[in-house]
Short mmCIF file of C-alpha atoms in Angstrom, two decimals:
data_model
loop_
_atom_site.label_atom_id
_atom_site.label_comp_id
_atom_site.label_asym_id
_atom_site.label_seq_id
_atom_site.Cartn_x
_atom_site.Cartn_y
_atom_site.Cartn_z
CA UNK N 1 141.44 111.78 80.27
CA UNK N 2 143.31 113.85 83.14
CA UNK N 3 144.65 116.84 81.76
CA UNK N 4 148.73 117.11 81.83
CA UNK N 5 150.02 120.12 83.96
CA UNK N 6 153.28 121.32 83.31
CA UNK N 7 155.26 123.22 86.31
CA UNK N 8 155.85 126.82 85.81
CA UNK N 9 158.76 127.39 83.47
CA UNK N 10 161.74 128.10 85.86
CA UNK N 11 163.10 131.78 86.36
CA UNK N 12 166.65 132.33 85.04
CA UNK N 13 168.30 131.82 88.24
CA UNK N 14 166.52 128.92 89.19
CA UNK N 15 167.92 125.59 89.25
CA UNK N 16 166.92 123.66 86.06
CA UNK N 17 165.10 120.98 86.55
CA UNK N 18 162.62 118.14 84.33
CA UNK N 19 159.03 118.52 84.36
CA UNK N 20 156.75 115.01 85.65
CA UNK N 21 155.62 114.31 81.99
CA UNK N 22 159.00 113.59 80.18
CA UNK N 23 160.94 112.26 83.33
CA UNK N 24 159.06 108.88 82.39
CA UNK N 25 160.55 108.80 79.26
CA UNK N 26 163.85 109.52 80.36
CA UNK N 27 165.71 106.09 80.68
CA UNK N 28 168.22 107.83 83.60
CA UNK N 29 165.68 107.18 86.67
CA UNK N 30 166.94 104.68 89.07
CA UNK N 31 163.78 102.84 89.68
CA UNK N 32 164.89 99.64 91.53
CA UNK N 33 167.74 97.49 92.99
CA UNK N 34 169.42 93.96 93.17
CA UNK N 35 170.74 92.62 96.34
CA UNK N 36 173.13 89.67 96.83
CA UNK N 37 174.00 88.11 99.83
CA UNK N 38 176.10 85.45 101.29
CA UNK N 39 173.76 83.84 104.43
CA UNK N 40 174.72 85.75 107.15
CA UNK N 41 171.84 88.09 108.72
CA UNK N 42 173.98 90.91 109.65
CA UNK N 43 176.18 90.87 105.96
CA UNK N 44 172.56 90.94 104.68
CA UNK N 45 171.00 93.27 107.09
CA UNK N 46 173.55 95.69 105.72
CA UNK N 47 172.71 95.82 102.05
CA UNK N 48 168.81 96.12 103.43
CA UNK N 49 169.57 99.19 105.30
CA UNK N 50 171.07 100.98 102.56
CA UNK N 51 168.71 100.12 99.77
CA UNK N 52 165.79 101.25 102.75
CA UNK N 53 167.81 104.20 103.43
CA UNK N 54 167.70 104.86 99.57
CA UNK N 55 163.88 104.54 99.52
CA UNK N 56 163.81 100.65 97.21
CA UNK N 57 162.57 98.75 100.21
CA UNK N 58 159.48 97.45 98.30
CA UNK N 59 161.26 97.42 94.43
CA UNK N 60 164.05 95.21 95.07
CA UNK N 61 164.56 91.51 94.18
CA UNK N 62 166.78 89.21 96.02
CA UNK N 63 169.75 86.86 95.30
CA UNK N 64 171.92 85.07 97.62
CA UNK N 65 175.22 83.44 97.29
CA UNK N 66 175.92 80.00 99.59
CA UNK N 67 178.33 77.80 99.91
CA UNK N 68 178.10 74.12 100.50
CA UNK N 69 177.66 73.11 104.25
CA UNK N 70 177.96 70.36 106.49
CA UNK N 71 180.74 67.69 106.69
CA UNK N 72 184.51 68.94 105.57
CA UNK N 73 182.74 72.03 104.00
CA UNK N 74 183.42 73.39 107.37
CA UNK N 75 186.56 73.42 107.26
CA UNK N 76 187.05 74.65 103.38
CA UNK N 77 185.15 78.14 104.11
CA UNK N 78 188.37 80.30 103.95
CA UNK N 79 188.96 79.13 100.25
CA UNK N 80 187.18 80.97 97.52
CA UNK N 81 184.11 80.15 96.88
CA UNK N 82 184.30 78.71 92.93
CA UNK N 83 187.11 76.69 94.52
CA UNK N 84 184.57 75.59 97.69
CA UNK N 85 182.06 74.71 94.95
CA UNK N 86 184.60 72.42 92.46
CA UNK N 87 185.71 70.73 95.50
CA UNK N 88 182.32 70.01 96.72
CA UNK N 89 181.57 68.84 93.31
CA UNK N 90 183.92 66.01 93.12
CA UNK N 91 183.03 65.03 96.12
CA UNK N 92 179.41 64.39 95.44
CA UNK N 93 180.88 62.78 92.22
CA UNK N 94 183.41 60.69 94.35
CA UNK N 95 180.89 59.53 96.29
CA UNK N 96 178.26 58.53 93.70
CA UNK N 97 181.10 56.18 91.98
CA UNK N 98 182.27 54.93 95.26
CA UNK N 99 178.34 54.40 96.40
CA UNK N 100 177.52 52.61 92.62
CA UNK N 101 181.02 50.61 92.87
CA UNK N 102 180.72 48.89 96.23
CA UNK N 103 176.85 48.80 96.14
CA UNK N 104 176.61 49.25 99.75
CA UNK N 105 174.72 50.72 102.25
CA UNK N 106 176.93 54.18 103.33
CA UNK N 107 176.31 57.38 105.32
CA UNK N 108 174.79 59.98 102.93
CA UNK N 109 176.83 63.28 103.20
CA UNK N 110 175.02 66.27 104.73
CA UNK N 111 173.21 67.93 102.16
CA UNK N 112 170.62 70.76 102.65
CA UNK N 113 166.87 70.42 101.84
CA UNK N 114 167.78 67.09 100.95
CA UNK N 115 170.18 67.63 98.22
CA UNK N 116 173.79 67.14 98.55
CA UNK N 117 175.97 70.33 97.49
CA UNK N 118 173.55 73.42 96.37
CA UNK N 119 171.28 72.39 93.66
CA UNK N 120 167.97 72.95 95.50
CA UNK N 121 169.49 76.50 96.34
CA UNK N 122 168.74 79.84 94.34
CA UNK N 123 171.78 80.71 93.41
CA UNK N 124 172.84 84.40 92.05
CA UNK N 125 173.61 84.37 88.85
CA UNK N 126 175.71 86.63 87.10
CA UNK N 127 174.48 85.78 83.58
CA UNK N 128 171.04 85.69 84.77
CA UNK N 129 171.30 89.49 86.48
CA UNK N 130 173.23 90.92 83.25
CA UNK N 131 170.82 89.82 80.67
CA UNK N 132 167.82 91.53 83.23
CA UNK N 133 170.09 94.57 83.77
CA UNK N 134 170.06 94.69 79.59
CA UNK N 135 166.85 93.53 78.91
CA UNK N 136 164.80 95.84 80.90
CA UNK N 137 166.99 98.45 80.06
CA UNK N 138 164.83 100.62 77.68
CA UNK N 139 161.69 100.00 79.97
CA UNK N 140 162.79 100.30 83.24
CA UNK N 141 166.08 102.10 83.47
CA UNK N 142 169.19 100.80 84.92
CA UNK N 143 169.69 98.81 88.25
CA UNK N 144 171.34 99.37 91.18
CA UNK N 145 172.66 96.34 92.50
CA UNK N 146 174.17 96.30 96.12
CA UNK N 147 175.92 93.39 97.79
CA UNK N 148 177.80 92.81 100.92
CA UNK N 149 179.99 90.62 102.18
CA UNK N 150 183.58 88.23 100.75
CA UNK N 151 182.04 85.77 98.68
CA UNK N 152 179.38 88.32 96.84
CA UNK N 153 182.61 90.25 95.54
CA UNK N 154 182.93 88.16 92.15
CA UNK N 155 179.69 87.90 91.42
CA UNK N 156 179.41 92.07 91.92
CA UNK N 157 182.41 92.82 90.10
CA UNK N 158 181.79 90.61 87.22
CA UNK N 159 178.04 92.33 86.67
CA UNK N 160 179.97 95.46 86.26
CA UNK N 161 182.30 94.46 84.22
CA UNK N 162 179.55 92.93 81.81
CA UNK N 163 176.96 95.64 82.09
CA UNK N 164 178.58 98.93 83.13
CA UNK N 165 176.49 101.30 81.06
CA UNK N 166 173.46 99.92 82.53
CA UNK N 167 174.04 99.13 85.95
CA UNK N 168 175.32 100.96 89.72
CA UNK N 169 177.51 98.30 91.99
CA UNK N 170 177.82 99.07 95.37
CA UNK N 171 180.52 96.28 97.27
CA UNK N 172 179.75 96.86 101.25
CA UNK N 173 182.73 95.79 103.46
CA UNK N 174 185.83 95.81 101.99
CA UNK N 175 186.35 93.86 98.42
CA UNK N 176 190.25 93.46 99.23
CA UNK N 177 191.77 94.85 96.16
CA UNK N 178 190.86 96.10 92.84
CA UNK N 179 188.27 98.60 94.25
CA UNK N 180 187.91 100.27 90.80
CA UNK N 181 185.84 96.80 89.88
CA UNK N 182 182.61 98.64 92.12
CA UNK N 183 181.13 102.00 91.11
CA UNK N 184 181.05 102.37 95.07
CA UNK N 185 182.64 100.57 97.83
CA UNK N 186 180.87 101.41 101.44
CA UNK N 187 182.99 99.65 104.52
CA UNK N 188 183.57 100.91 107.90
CA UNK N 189 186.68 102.91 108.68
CA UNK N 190 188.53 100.94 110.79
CA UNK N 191 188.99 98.16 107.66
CA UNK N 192 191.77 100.34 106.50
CA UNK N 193 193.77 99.93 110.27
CA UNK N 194 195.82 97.46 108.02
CA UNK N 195 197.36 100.86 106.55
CA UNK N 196 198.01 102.84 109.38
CA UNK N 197 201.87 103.01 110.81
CA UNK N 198 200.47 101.39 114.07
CA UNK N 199 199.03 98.34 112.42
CA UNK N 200 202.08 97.42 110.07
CA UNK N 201 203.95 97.33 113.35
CA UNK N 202 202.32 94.17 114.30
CA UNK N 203 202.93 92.13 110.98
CA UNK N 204 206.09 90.70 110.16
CA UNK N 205 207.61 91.98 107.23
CA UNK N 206 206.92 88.84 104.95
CA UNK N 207 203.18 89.25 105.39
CA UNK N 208 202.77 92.80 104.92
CA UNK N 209 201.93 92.83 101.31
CA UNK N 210 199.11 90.05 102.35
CA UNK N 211 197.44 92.01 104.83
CA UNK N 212 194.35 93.73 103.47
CA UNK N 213 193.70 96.47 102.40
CA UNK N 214 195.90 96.85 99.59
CA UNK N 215 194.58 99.99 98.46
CA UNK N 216 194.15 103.33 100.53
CA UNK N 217 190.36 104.46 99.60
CA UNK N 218 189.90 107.24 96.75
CA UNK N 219 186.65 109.53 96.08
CA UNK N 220 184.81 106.42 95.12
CA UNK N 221 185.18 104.82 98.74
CA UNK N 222 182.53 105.72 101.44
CA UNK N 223 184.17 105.48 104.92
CA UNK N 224 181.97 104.55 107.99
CA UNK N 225 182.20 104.73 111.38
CA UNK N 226 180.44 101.53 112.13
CA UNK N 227 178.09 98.89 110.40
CA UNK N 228 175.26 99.53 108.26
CA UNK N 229 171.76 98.93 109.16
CA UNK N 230 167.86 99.45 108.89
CA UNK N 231 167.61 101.38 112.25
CA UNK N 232 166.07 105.02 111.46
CA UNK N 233 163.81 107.31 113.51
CA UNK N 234 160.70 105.87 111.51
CA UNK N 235 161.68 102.43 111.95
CA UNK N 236 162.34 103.49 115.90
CA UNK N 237 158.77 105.10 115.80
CA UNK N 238 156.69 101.79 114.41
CA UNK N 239 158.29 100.24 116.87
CA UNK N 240 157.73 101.99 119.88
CA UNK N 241 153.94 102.04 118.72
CA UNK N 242 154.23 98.45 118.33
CA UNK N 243 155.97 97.02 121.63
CA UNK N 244 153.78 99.51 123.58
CA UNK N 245 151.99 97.10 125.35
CA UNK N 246 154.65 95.05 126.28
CA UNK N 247 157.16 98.11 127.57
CA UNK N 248 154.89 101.23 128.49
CA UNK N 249 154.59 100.16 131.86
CA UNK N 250 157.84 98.40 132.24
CA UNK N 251 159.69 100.12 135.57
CA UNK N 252 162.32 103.05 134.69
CA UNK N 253 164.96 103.49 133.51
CA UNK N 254 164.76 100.25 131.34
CA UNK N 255 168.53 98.64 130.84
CA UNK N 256 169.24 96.25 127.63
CA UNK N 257 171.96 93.99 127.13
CA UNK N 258 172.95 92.52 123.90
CA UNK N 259 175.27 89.57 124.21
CA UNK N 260 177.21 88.46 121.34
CA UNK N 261 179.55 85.70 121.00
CA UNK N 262 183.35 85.60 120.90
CA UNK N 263 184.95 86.21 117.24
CA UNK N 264 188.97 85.68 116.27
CA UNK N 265 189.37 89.22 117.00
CA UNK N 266 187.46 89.36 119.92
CA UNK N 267 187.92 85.92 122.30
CA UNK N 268 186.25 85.59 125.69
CA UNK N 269 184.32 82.78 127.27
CA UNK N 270 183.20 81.87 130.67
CA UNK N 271 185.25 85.20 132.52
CA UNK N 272 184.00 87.56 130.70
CA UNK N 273 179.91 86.02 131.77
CA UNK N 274 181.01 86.28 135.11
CA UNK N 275 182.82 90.26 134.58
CA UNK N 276 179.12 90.49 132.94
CA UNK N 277 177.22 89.03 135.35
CA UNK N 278 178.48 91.08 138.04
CA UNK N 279 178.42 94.36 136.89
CA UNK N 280 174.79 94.06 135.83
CA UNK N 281 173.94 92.78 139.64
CA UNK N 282 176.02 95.72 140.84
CA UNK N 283 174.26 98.38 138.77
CA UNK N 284 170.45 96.82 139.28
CA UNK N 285 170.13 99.49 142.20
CA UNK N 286 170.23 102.20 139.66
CA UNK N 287 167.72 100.41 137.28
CA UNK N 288 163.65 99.97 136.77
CA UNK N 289 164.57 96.58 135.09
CA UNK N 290 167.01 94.93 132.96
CA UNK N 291 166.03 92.86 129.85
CA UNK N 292 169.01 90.96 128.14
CA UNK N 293 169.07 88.73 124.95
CA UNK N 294 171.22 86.15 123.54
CA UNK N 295 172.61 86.12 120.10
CA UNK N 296 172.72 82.85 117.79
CA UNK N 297 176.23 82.78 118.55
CA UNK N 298 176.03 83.33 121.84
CA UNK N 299 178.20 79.89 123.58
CA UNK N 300 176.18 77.93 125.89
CA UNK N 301 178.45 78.32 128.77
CA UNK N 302 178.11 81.70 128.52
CA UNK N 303 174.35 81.68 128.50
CA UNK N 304 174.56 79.41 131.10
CA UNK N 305 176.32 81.74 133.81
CA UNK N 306 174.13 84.85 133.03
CA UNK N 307 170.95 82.74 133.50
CA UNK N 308 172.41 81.36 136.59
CA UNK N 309 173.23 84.31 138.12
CA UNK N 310 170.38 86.73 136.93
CA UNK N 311 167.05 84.76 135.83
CA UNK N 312 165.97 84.88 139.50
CA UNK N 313 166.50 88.56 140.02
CA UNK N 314 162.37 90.41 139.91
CA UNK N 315 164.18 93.27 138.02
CA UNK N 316 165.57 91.00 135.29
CA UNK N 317 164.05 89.50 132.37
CA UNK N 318 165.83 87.48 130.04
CA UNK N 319 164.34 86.71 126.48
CA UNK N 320 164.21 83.11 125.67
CA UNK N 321 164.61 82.89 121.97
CA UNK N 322 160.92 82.59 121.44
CA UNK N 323 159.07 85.01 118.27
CA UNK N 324 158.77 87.61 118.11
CA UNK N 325 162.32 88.85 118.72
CA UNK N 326 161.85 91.76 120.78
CA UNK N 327 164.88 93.39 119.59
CA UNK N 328 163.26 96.73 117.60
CA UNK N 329 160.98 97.11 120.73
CA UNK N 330 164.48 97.24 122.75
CA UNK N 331 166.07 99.55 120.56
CA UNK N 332 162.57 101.75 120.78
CA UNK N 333 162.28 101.58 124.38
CA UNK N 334 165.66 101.40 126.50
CA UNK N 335 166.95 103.88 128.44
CA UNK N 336 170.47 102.89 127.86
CA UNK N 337 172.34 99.77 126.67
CA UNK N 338 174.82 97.25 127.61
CA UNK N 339 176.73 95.88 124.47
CA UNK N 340 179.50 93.01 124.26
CA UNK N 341 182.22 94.16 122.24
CA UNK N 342 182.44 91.25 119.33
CA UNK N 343 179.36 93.04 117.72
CA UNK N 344 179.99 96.09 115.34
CA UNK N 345 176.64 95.50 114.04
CA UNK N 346 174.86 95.38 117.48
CA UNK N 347 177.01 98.38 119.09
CA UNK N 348 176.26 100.71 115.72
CA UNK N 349 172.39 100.24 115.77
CA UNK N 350 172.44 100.85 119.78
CA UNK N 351 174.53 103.71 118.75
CA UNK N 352 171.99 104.84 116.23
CA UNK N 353 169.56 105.66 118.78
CA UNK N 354 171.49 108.85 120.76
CA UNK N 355 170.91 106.87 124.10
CA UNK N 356 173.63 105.80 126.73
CA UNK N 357 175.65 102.55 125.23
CA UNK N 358 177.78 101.00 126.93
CA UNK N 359 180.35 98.26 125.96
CA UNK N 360 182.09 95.52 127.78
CA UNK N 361 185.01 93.06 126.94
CA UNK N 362 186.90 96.01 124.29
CA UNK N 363 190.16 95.29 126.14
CA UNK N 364 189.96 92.08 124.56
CA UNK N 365 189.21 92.62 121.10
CA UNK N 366 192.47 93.12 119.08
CA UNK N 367 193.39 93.65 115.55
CA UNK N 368 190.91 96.68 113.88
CA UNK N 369 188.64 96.11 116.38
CA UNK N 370 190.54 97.94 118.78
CA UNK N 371 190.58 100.78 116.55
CA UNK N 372 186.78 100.90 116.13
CA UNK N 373 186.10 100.79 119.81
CA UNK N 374 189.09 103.56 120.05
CA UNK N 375 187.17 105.74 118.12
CA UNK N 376 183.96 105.39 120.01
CA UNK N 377 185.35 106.14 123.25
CA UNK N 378 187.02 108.84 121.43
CA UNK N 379 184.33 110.43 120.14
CA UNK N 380 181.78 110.37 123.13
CA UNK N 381 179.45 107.62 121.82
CA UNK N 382 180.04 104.85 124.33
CA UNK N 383 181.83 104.10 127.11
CA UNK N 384 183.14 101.15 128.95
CA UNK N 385 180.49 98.93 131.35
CA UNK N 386 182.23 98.36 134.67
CA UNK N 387 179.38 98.05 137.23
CA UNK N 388 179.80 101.16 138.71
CA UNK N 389 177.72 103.08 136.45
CA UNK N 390 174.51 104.92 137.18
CA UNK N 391 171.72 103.72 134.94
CA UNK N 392 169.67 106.94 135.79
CA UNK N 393 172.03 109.29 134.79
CA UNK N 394 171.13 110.06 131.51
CA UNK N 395 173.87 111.25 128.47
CA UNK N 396 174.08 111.84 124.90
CA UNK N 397 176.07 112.12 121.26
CA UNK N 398 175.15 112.71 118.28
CA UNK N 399 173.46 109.25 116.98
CA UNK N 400 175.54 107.68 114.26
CA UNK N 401 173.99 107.67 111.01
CA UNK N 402 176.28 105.84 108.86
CA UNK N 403 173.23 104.27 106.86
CA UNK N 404 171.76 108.04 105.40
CA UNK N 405 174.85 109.10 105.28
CA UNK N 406 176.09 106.63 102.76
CA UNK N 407 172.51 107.20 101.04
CA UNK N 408 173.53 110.69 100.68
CA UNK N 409 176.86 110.02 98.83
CA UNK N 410 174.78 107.40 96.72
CA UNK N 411 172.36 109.82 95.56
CA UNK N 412 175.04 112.27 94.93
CA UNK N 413 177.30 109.52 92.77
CA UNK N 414 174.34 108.97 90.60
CA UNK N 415 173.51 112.83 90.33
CA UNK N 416 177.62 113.00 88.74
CA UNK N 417 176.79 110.15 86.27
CA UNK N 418 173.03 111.83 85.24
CA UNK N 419 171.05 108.87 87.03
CA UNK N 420 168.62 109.86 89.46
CA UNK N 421 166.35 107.74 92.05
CA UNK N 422 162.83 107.46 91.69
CA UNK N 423 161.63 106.29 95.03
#
């Protein structure tokens, strides 16, 4: 058997720490996490980036809360989602009796993976994540669970509220109300706009107590400047080794553009391609080459005009959708970016990455959205695409690091309460 070592006992002034042999029996180490989503790749991609910033990439299990799709689901998304679910359940029930009753041949509502409603889809499960939080208490420790987005904000709350001693809730993007329901609540900055003097100028009176937040944020609210992510300077690394081939000897400097699509706070359509499309032909003296790539909601129309105008261009290259998504081997090897403004996620990982960003169609973005690209501008870390730019000239900021930063506080929070992460 390998003998045990102890460390050196501490001096006096030292800090006071626990040696490696009883730290295993010490049921305060933070050993892995619980994430819950709602669908949506960037909601997700923010709860991934936090528990990767934390160091519980590879000790994490994952839960995902969906609502019911297809046919008048689509237009029931802004209730809440126990109320989405009930209604879609007496549908499904309506329809059975009406189907058994007339005994006729009718159109089958949409369902996904061939069942109606969500029964063939893993659900998360409060009761289910409470009595794992408990069970594996004594063995493993307690659990950090982390979710992000609207409808994960019940399920979150009510695992704290069943399992507080045993358990560390972080609610990314802003729960609302009631923020005392999460141990920590991580959204970007600009969700409190609602607050400001500014903001409450543009809602009527009546609606004032409706607009969110509610709440101004308090020590246990981590303020970001943008979205959270999994883009670090090791994931930038693996993937400069890994797109090497395809970029090493792509001609200098190399010019991305992200295009997103248009959002209620941030409408554009067919002018803004052609604003777009325009600038980037006016600026391709200054570049090697340009590579652009299309989001999922990207509209076809304005697809359509950037193609039209650009695919033919020797400098240009525009991704066609096909794997493997080249996007990490952008981030890793652009010289500067070129960023619609509808995408906090896609403008805060560009931003992540010190280089040149800049962003096109702010003007009309409206709402808190305004105030986040405010700030940007304000603080050096992009600036507005208007063709005239040169590509080669090269400038900097400090990179935004909203992900390590919220890490940080995490790590602290737990250090106040006695829990500590073992990555």
């Amino acid at each position: 058997m390998r003998p045990i070592t102890l460390r050196p006992p501490p001096s006096p002034t030292a800090a006071r720490g626990t040696a490696d042999i009883f730290e295993s029996g010490v049921h305060t180490l933070l050993r892995r996490a619980v994430l819950i989503g709602n669908g949506f790749p960037s909601s997700e991609n923010h709860s991934l980036g936090l528990v990767r910033a934390l160091g519980l990439s590879d000790n994490h299990l994952f839960y995902r809360v969906t609502r019911p799709k297809g046919g008048i689901n689509e237009f029931l998304q802004w209730l809440p989602l126990s109320l989405h679910k009930k209604i879609d359940l007496l549908i499904n029930i309506f329809y059975l009796l009406f189907k058994s009753s007339t005994q006729k041949k009718v159109m089958h509502l949409p369902s996904q993976n061939g069942v109606s409603g969500l029964s063939t889809i893993l659900e998360a499960d409060v009761k289910h994540i409470v009595n794992l939080a408990r069970e594996s208490y004594d063995k493993e420790g307690p659990l950090l669970v982390v979710a992000s987005g609207r409808d994960t904000i019940s399920i979150a709350s009510s695992i704290k509220r069943l399992a507080s001693d045993k358990v560390f809730v972080v609610q990314i993007q802003h729960p609302r109300l009631h923020l005392n329901r999460f141990d920590m609540v991580i959204t970007p900055r600009h969700d409190y706009y609602p607050l400001t003097a500014e903001a409450q100028k543009q809602v009527p009176k009546l609606l004032r107590r409706w607009i969110t937040p509610r709440e101004p944020p308090d020590s246990h609210v981590i303020l970001t400047m943008g979205a959270l992510h999994q883009i670090d300077f090791a994931s930038l690394r693996s993937a400069a080794i890994t797109w090497h081939d395809v970029f090493a000897d792509v001609p200098r400097p190399l010019l991305v553009v992200n295009i997103g699509g248009p959002t209620r706070n941030c409408r554009y359509g067919e002018d803004l391609a052609k604003q777009l499309a325009a600038s980037l032909l006016s600026v391709l003296v200054s570049c090697g080459s340009v590579r652009i790539s299309f989001s999922e909601k990207t509209p076809q129309k304005v697809s359509n005009i950037i193609v039209k105008e650009l695919e033919n261009n020797p400098k240009v290259h525009i991704w066609d959708g096909q794997e493997p998504n080249p996007r990490m081997g952008h981030l890793a090897w652009a010289d500067a970016f070129v960023v619609t403004a509808d995408s906090v996620s896609m403008i805060s990982e560009a931003c992540s990455t010190g280089k040149p960003v800049y962003v096109i169609g702010a003007e009309r973005c409206k709402w808190k959205f305004t105030e986040f690209h405010k700030t940007l501008r304000e603080r050096g870390v992009v600036r507005p695409f208007t063709g005239s730019e040169d590509i080669s000239e090269s400038w900097s900021y400090p990179p935004l690091n909203d992900t390590a930063d919220a890490a940080k506080r995490v790590h602290e929070t737990l250090a106040a309460r006695g829990w500590k992460l073992k990555t």
